[in-house]
mmCIF file of C-alpha atoms (C1' of nucleotides) in Angstrom:
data_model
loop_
_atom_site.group_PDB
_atom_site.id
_atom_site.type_symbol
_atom_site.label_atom_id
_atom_site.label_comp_id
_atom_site.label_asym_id
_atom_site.label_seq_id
_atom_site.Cartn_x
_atom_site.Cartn_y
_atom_site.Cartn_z
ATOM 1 C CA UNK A 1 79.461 107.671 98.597
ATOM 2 C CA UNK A 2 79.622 104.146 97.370
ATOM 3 C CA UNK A 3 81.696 101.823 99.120
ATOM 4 C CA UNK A 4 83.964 101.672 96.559
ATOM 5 C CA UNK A 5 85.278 104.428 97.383
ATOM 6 C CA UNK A 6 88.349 103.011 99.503
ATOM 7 C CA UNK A 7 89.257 104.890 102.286
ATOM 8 C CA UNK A 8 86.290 104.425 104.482
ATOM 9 C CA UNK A 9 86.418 101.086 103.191
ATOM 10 C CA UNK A 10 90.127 100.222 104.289
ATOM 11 C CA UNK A 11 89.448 101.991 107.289
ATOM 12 C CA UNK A 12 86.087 99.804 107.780
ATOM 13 C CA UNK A 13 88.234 96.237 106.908
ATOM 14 C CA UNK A 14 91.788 97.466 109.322
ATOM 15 C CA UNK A 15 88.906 98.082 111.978
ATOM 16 C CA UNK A 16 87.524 95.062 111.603
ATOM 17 C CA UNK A 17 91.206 93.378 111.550
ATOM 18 C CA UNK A 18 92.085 94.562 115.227
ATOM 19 C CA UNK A 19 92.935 91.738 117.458
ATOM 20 C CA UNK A 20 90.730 91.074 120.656
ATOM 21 C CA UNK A 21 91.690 92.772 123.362
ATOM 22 C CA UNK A 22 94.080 95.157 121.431
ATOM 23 C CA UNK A 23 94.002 98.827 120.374
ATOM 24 C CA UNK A 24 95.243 101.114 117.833
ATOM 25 C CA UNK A 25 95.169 104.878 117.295
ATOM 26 C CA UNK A 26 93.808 106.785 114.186
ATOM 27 C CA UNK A 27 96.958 107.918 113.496
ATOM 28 C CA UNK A 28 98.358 104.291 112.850
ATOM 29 C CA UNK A 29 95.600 103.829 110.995
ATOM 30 C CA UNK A 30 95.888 106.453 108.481
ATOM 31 C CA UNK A 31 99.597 106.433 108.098
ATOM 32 C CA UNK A 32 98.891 102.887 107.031
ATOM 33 C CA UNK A 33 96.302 103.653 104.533
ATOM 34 C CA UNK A 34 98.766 106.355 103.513
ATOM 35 C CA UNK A 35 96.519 109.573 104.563
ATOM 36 C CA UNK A 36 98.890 110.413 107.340
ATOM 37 C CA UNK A 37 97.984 113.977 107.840
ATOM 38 C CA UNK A 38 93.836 112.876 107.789
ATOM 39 C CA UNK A 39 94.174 111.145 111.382
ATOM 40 C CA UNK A 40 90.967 113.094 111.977
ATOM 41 C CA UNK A 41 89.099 111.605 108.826
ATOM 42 C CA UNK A 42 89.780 108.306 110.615
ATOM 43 C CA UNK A 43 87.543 109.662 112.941
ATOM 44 C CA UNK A 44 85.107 110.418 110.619
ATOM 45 C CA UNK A 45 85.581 107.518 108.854
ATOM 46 C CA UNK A 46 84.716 105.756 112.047
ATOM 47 C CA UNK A 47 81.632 107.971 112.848
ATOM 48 C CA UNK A 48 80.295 106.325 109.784
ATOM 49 C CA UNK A 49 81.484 103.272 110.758
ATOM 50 C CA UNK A 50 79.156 102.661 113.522
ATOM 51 C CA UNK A 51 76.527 102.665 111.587
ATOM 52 C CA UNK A 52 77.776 100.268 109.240
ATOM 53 C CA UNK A 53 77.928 97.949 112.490
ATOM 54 C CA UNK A 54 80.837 95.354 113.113
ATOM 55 C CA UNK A 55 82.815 97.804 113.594
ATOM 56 C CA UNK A 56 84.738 97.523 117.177
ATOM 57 C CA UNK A 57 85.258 101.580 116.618
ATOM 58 C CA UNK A 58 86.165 101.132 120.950
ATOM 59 C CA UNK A 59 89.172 99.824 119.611
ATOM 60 C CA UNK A 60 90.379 102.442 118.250
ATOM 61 C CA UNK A 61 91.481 105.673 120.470
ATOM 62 C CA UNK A 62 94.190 108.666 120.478
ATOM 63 C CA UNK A 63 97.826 108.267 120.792
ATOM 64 C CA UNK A 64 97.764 108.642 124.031
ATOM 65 C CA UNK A 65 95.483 105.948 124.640
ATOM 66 C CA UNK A 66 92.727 108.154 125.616
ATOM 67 C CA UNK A 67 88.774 107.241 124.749
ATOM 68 C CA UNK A 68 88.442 110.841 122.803
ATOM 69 C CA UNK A 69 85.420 108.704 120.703
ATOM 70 C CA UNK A 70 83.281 107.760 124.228
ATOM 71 C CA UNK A 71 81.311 110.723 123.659
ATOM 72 C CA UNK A 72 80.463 109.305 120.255
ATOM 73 C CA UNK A 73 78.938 106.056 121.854
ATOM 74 C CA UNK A 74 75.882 105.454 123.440
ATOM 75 C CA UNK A 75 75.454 106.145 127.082
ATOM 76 C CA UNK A 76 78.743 107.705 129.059
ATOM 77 C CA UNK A 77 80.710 104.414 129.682
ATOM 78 C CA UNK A 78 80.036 102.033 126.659
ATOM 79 C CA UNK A 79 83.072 102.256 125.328
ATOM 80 C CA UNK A 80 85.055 101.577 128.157
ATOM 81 C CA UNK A 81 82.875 98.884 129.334
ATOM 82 C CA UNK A 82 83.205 97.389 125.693
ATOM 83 C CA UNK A 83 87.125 97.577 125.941
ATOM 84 C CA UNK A 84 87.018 96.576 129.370
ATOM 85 C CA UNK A 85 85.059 93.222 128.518
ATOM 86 C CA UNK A 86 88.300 92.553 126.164
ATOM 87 C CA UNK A 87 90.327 92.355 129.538
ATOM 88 C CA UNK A 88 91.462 95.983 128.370
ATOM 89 C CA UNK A 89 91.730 98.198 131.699
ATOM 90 C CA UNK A 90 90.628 101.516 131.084
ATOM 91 C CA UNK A 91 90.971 104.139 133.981
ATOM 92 C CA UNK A 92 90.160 107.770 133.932
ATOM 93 C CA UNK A 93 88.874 107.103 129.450
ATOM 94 C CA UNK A 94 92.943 105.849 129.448
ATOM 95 C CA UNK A 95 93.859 102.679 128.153
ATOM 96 C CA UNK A 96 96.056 101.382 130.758
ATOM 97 C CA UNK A 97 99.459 99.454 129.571
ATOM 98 C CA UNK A 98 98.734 100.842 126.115
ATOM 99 C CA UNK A 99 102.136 100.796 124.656
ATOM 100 C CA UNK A 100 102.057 96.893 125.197
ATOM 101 C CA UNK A 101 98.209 96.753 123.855
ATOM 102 C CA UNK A 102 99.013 98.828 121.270
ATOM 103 C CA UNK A 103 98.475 97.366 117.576
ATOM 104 C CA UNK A 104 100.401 98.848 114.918
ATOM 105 C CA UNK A 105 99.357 97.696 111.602
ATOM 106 C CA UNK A 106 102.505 98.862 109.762
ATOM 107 C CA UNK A 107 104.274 95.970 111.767
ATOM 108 C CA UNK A 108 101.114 93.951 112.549
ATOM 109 C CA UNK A 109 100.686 93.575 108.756
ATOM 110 C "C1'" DT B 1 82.352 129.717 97.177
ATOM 111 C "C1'" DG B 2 83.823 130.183 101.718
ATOM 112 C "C1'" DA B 3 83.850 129.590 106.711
ATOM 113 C "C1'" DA B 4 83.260 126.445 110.477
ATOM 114 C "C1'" DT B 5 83.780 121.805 112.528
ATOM 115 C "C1'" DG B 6 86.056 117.653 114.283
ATOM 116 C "C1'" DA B 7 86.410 110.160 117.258
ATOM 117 C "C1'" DC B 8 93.943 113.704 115.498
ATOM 118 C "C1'" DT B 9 98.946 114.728 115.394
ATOM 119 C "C1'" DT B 10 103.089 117.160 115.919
ATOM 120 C "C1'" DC B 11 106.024 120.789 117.690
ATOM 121 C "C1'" DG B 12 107.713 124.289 120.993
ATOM 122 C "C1'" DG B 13 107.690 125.950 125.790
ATOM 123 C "C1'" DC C 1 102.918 115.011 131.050
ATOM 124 C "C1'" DC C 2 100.427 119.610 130.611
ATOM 125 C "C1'" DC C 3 99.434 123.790 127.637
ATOM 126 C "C1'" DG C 4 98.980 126.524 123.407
ATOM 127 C "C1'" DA C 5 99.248 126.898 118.457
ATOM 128 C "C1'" DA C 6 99.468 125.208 113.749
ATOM 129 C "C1'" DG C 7 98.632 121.687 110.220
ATOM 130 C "C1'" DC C 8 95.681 118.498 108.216
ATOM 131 C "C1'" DC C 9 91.376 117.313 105.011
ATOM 132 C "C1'" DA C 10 86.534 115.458 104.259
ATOM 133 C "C1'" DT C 11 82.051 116.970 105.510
ATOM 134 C "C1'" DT C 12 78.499 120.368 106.578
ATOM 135 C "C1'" DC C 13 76.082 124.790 106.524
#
DNA sequence: TGAATGACTTCGG
DNA sequence: CCCGAAGCCATTC
């Protein structure tokens, strides 16, 4: 439970490390941090996260692109409004252009 | 202890 | 790209 812990940690810090107006998909994220079969405890990870605050969790969607966290945000349309805001277009909870928006850590880093 | 759950991913059709 | 099924693993009940 403490912080120390490391994984919600370095998923808490590579969250925080997304550029503006970029995203990245949990998958990315845990192959980086070397848990590549817990994709979904990104999730988690990041369901925690948004509590911590500072987290731009909107940042982070599926490998398709798609806004599978909205429901996780307040309202219906936060999240998309918050990536929109970034100059990210988002139509239909899809990131649009999101192979060029993507951010991969492994060759970001 | 064990079964169910989930902000995912990959594979086959 | 859509659909179904299996794998994955921390958390919860």
């Amino acid at each position: 439970m403490s912080s120390s812990d490391g994984f919600f940690y370095k998923v808490h810090e590579l969250a925080k490390l997304i550029p503006y107006g970029r995203v990245t998909s949990y998958g990315a994220i845990a192959r980086y941090l070397g848990a590549s079969g817990s994709a979904r405890m990104v999730g988690w990870a990041m369901n925690a996260s948004d509590k911590n605050g500072d987290i731009p969790a909107h940042r982070v969607v599926n490998r398709l692109g798609l806004l599978s966290g909205k429901h996780h945000f307040e309202g219906t349309n936060l999240m998309q409004q918050l990536l929109e805001s970034e100059g990210v277009e988002v139509i239909d909870y899809k990131v649009q252009n999101f192979e060029k928006l993507f951010w991969d850590p492994m060759k970001e880093l």
